[in-house]
XYZ file of C-alpha atoms in Angstrom:
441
model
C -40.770 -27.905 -30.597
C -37.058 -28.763 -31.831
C -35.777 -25.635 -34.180
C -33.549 -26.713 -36.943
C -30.353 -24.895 -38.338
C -27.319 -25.748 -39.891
C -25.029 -24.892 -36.798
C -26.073 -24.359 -33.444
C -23.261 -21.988 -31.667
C -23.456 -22.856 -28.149
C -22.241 -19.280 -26.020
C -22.363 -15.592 -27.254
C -19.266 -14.595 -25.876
C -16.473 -13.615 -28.548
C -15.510 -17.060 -30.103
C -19.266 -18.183 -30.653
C -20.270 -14.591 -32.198
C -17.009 -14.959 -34.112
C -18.096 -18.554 -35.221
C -21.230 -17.667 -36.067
C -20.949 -14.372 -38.139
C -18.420 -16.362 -40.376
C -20.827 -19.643 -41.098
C -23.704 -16.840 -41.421
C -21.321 -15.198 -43.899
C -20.877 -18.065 -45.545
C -24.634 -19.005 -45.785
C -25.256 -21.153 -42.872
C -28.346 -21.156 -41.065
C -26.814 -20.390 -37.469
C -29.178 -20.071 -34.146
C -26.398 -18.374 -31.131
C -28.204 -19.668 -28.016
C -26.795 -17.791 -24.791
C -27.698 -18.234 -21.090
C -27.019 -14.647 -20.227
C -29.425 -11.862 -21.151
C -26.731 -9.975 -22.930
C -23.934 -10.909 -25.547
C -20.212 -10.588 -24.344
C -19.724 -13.478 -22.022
C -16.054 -12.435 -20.192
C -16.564 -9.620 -21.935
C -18.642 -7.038 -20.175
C -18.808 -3.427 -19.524
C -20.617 -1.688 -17.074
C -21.847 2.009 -17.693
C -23.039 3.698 -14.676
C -23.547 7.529 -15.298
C -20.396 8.782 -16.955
C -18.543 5.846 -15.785
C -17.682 2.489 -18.140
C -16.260 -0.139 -16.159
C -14.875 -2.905 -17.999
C -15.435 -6.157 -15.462
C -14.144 -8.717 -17.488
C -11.635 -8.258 -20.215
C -9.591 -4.396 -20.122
C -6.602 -5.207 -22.585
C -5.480 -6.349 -25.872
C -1.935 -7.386 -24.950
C 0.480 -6.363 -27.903
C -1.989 -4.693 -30.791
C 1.079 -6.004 -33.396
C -0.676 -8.577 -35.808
C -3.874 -8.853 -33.460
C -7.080 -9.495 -35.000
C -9.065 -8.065 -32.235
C -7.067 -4.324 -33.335
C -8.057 -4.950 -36.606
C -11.572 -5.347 -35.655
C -11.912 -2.723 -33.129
C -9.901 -0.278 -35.789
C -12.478 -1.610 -38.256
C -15.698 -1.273 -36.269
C -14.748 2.518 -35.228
C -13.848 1.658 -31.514
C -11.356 4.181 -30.154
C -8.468 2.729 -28.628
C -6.309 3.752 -25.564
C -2.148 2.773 -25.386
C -1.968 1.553 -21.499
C 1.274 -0.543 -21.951
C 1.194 -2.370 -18.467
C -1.580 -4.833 -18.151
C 1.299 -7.943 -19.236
C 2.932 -6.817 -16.076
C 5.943 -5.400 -17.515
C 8.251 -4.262 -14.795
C 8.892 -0.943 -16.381
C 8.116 -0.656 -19.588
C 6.110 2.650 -19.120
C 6.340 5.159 -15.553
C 5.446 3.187 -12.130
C 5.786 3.990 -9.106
C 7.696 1.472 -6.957
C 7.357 1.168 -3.114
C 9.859 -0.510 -1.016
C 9.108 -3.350 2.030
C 9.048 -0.405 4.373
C 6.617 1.663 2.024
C 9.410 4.437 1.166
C 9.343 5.251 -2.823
C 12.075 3.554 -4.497
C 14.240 5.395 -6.427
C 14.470 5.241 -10.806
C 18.191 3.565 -10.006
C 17.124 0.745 -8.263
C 14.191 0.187 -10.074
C 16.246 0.133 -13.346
C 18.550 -2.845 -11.620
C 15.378 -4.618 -10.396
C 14.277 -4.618 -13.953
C 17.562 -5.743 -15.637
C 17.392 -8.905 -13.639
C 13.895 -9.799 -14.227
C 14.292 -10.067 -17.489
C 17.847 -11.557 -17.244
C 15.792 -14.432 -15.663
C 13.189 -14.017 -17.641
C 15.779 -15.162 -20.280
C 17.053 -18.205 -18.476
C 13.593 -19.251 -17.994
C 13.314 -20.186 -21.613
C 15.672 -22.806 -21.279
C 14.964 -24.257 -18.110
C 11.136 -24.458 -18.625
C 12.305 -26.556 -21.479
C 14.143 -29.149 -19.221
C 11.640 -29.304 -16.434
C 10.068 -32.391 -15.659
C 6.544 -32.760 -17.046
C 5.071 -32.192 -13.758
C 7.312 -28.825 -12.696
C 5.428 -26.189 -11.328
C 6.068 -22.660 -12.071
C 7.584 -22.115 -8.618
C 9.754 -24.959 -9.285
C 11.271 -23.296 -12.610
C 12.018 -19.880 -10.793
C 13.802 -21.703 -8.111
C 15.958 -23.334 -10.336
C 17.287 -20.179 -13.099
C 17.849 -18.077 -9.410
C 19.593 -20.826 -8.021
C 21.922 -20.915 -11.159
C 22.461 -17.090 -10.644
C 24.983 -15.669 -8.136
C 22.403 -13.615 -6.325
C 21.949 -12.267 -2.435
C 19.460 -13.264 -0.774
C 17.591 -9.700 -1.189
C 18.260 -9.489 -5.079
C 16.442 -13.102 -5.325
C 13.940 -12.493 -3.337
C 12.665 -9.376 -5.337
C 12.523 -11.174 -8.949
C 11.151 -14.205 -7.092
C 8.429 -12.182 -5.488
C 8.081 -10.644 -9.453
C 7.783 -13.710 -10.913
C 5.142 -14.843 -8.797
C 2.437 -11.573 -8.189
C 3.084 -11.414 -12.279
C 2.097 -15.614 -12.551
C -1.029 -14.052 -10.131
C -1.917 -10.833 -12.095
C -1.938 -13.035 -15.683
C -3.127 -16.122 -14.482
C -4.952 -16.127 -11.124
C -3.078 -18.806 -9.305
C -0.185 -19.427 -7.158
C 2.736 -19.891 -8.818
C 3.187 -23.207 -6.971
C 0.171 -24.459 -8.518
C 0.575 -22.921 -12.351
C 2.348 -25.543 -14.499
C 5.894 -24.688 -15.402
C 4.837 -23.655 -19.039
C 1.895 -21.386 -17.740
C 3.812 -18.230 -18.655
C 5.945 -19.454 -20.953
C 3.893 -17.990 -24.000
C 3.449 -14.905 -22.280
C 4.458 -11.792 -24.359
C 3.088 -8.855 -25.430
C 3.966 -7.474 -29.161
C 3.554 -4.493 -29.384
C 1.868 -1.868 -27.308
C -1.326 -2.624 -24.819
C -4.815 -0.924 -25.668
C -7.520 -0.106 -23.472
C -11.384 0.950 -24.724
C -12.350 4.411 -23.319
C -16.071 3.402 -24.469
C -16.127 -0.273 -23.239
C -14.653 -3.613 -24.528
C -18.307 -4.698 -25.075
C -18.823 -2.830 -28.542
C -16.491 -5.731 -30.076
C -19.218 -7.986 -29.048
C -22.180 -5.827 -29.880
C -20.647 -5.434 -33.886
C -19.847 -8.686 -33.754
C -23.562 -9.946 -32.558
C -25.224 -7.574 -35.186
C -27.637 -9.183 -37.705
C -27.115 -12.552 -36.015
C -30.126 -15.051 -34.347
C -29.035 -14.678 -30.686
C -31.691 -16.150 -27.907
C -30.805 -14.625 -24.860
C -31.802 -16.228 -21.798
C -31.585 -19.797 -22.865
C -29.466 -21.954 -20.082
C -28.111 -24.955 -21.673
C -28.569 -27.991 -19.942
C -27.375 -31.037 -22.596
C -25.602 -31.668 -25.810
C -26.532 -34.574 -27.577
C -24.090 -35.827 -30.531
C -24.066 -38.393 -33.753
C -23.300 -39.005 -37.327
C -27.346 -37.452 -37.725
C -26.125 -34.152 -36.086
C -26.256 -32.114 -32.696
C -28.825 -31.119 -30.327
C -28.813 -28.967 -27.752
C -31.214 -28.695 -25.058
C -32.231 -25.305 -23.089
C -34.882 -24.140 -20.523
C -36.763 -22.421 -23.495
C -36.660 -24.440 -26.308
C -34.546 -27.099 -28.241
C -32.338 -26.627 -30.903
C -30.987 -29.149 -33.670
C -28.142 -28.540 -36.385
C -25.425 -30.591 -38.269
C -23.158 -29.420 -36.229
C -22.611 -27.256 -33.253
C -19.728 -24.820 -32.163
C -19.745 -25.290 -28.050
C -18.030 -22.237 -26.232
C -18.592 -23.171 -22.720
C -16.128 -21.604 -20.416
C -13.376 -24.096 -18.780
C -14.934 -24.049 -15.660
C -18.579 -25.161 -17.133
C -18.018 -27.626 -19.097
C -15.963 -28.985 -15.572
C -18.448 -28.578 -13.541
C -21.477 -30.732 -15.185
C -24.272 -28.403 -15.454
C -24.638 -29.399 -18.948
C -24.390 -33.193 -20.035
C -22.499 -33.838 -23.239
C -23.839 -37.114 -24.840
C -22.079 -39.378 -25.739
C -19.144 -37.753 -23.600
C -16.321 -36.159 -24.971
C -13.161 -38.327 -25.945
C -10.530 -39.290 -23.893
C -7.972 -36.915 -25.491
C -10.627 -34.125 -24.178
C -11.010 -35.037 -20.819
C -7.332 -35.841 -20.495
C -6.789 -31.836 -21.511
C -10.483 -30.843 -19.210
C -7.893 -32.546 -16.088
C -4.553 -30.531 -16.482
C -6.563 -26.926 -17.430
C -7.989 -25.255 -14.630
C -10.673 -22.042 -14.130
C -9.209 -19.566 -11.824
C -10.005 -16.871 -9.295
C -9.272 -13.583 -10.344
C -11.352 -10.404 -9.579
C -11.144 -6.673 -10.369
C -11.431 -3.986 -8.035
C -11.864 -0.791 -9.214
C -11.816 2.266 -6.718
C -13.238 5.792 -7.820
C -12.106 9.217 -5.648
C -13.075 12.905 -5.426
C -9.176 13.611 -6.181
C -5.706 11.534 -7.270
C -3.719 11.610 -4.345
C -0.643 9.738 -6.768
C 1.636 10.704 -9.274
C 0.012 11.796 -12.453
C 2.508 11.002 -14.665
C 2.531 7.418 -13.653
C 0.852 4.366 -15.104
C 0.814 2.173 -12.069
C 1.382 1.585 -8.615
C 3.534 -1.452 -6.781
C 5.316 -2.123 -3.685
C 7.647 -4.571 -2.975
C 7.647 -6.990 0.351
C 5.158 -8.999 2.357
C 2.266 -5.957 2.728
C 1.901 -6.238 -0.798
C 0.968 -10.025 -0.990
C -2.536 -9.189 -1.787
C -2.804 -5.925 -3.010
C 0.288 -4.876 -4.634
C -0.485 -3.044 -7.788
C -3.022 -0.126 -8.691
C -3.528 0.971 -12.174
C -4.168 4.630 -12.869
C -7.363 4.350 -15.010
C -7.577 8.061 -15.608
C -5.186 7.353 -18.298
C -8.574 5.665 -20.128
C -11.413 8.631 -18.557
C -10.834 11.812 -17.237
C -11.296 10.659 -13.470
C -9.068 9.890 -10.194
C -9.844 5.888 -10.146
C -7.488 3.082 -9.427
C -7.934 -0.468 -10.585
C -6.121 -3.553 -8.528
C -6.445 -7.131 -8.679
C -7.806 -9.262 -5.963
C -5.655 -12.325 -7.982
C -5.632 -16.094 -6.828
C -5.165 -16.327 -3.224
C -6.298 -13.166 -2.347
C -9.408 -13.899 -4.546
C -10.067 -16.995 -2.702
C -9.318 -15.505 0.779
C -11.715 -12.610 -0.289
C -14.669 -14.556 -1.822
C -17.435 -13.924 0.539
C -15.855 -10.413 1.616
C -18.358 -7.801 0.721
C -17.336 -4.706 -1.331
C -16.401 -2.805 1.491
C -14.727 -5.025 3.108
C -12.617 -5.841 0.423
C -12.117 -1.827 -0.749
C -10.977 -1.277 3.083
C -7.968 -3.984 2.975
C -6.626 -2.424 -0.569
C -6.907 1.060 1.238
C -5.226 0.071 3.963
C -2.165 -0.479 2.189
C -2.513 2.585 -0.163
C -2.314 4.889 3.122
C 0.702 2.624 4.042
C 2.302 4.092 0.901
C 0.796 7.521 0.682
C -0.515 8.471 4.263
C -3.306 8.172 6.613
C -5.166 10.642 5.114
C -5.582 9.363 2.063
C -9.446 9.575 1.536
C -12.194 6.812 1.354
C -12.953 6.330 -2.235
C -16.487 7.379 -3.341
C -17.536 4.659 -5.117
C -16.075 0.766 -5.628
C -16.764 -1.900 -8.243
C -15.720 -5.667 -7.021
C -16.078 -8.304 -10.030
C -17.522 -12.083 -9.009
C -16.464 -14.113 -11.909
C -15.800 -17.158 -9.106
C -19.518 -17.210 -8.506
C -21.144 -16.393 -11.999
C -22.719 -20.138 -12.820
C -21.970 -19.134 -16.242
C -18.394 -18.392 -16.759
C -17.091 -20.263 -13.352
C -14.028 -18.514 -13.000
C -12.263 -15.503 -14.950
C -10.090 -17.576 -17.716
C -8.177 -20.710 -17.795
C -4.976 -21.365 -16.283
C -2.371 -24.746 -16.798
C -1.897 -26.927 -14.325
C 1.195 -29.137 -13.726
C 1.341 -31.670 -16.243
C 0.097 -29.371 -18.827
C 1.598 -28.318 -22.230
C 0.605 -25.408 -24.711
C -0.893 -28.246 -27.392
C -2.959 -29.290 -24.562
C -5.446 -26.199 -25.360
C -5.352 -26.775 -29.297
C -6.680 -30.712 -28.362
C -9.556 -29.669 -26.915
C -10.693 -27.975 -30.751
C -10.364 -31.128 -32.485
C -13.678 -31.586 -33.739
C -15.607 -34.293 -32.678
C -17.316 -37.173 -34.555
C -17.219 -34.251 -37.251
C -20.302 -32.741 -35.497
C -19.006 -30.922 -32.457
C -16.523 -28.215 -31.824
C -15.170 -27.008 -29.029
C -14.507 -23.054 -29.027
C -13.333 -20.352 -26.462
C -10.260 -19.074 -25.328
C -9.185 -22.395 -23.492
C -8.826 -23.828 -26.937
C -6.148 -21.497 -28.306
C -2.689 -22.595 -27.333
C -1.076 -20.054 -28.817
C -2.642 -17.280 -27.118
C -5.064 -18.729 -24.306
C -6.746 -17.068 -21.922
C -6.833 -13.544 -24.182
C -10.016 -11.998 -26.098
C -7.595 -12.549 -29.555
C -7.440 -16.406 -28.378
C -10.721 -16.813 -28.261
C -11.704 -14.563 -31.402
C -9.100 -17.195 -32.974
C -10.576 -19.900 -31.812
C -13.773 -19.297 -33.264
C -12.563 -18.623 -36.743
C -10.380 -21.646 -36.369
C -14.178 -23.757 -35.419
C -16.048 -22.223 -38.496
C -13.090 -23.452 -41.129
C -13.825 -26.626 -39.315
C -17.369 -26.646 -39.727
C -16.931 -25.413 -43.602
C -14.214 -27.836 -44.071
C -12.603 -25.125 -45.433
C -10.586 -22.026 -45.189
C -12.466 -18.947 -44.665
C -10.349 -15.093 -44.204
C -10.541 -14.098 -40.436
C -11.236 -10.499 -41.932
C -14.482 -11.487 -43.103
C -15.557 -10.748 -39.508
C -14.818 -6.835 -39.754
C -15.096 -6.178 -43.515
């Protein structure tokens, strides 16, 4: 039997719960029909014992003007400050390693940090001269060559440039389009949630008509409305919000009929769904520096695994998370936990000593190989520009809207993107404007 509804939200991570609690606030009938059996999407914390593990999203990157602060301040959530996950080179304490795994000292890290952002600052202009198809690498190469550095100097903010294109985006930086990190700041300071990133979702989700465990398998659009087709049941509205991750709507698993425009699948070929997993490692003790937010070394050793983030800054407990980011994610796919635990550890004893101890416990994310999320976030390939995301939100034949944090040029690939992006999709659907607060108040 087909259920009818106004709107049909398509995805209970952020942006469709964010879609849907402002149509439902504005009287809308809305159904939120979501494959997993828990709301969230990307956004998912594990709680084993004492321990909350955030496996998808950890920060908000700058809380200044951020409507996911104003949400979390609104909803009660406590909030940690943890001002490194933009991959600032020193904005609060790290400890630096050098190639040869001796600490570096505050001097040199001080000059190290000068230049990055002196290039940092060239970058704006020459990302705005590259050719369409530049890659990332290409625009680094190009502001170092126009500074008078050694060879040694270079390398360093070269090797910067690309673990940080890694760390925010997943990928290579010879495969990230030059303007994949050219929105990249962080205003203001960087929260973390001691009690789980997943509340947001669960305040969000309250009061609304969620069906869990209802895999989508086709979208069918026309001037008489949307319907959307699951395992357990069928659902019809006047329009639908569609939050499918990058990587899903990519991949085919659900048909979109008619399909989308051209203008779409022009933007679905020059975004991307990367690979880019967590690893979180728990000890009896901290063997580090406790008055340090982070970990990195410098050279070759740390082409995989070169930063650890102290999370007993967020819980009263010795645990480090790293990244296993792009290639390393790729390399490490089919690795199992241990596996993958034992090559991090192998360079923390480079920097600490052999007898650094096992960790007791380890937590390895598998976004590559969740069929409903297909990837961690979306990344721009060469080719791509930032209005790229925004054209995949144009609504289409006034029925369908496209939602999620692949939408939201402005901010892509964040939690506030996507939150964004599903306001932006309910004014769309109300052919009006409707206050972003009326999610929290």
């Amino acid at each position: 039997m087909q259920e009818q509804f106004d709107t049909v939200v398509v995805g209970a991570g952020i942006a469709g719960l964010a879609a849907a609690r402002l149509l439902a606030r504005a009287g809308r009938r809305v159904v939120v029909v979501e494959a997993r059996d828990r709301v969230g999407g990307r956004v998912h914390s594990q709680r084993d014992g004492d321990h909350i593990t955030d496996r998808g999203a950890s920060w908000i990157h700058g809380i200044d003007d951020s409507p996911v602060e104003a949400a979390a301040r609104a909803f009660g959530m406590p909030m940690v400050e943890f001002t490194v996950g933009g991959y600032q080179p020193d904005s609060r304490p790290l400890a630096y390693f050098g190639a040869d795994g001796e600490r570096v000292g505050s001097d040199e890290v001080q000059r190290f940090a000068d230049d990055v952002r002196a290039l940092n600052a060239d970058l704006v202009d020459v990302i705005a001269s590259s050719a369409p198809d530049a890659t990332y690498a290409d625009v680094v190469e190009a502001a170092l060559a126009a500074r008078d550095w050694g060879p040694e100097r270079a390398q360093r903010v070269r090797e910067y440039n690309g673990r940080r294109a890694e760390e925010q985006y997943g990928v290579h930086m010879s495969v990230l389009g030059a303007h994949g990190l050219d929105d990249d700041t962080v205003n203001g300071d960087e929260v973390v949630f001691p009690r789980g990133y997943d509340e947001l979702a669960t305040h969000l989700a309250a009061g609304l008509d969620v069906r869990l465990e209802h895999v989508v398998t086709s979208i069918d659009w026309s001037d008489a409305g949307v319907t959307v087709t699951a395992d357990r049941g069928t659902f019809h509205g006047a329009a639908a919000v569609v939050t499918l991750p990058i990587g899903v709507l990519q991949s085919g698993d659900v048909t979109i009929t008619p399909p989308l425009p051209d203008t779409h699948r022009r933007v679905l070929g020059v975004l991307a769904s990367n690979a880019f997993e967590k690893v979180v490692l728990r000890f009896a003790e901290r063997f580090w520096d406790a008055d340090v937010y982070g970990i990195r070394q410098f050279g070759d050793e740390g082409e995989w695994w070169h930063s650890w983030y102290d999370l007993g800054r967020i819980h009263d407990e010795a645990a480090l998370l790293t990244f296993a980011a792009g290639p390393a994610a790729v390399a490490t796919r089919h690795w199992s936990d241990e596996e993958i635990a034992a090559s991090t550890m192998t360079q923390l004893r480079r920097l600490y000593g052999e007898d650094v101890p096992d960790p007791q416990s380890v937590v390895v994310t598998r976004w590559q190989d969740d069929p409903f999320s297909r990837g961690s976030y979306s990344y721009m390939k060469p080719g791509s520009i930032g209005p790229d995301h925004d054209e995949l939100a144009v609504p289409v034949g006034g029925v369908l809207h496209l939602a999620g944090e692949a939408t939201w040029g402005d901010d892509p690939a964040t939690v506030p993107g996507a939150m964004l992006s599903g306001h932006r999709a309910a004014e769309n659907v109300l052919g009006r404007a409707v206050p972003i607060e009326g999610l929290w108040t």
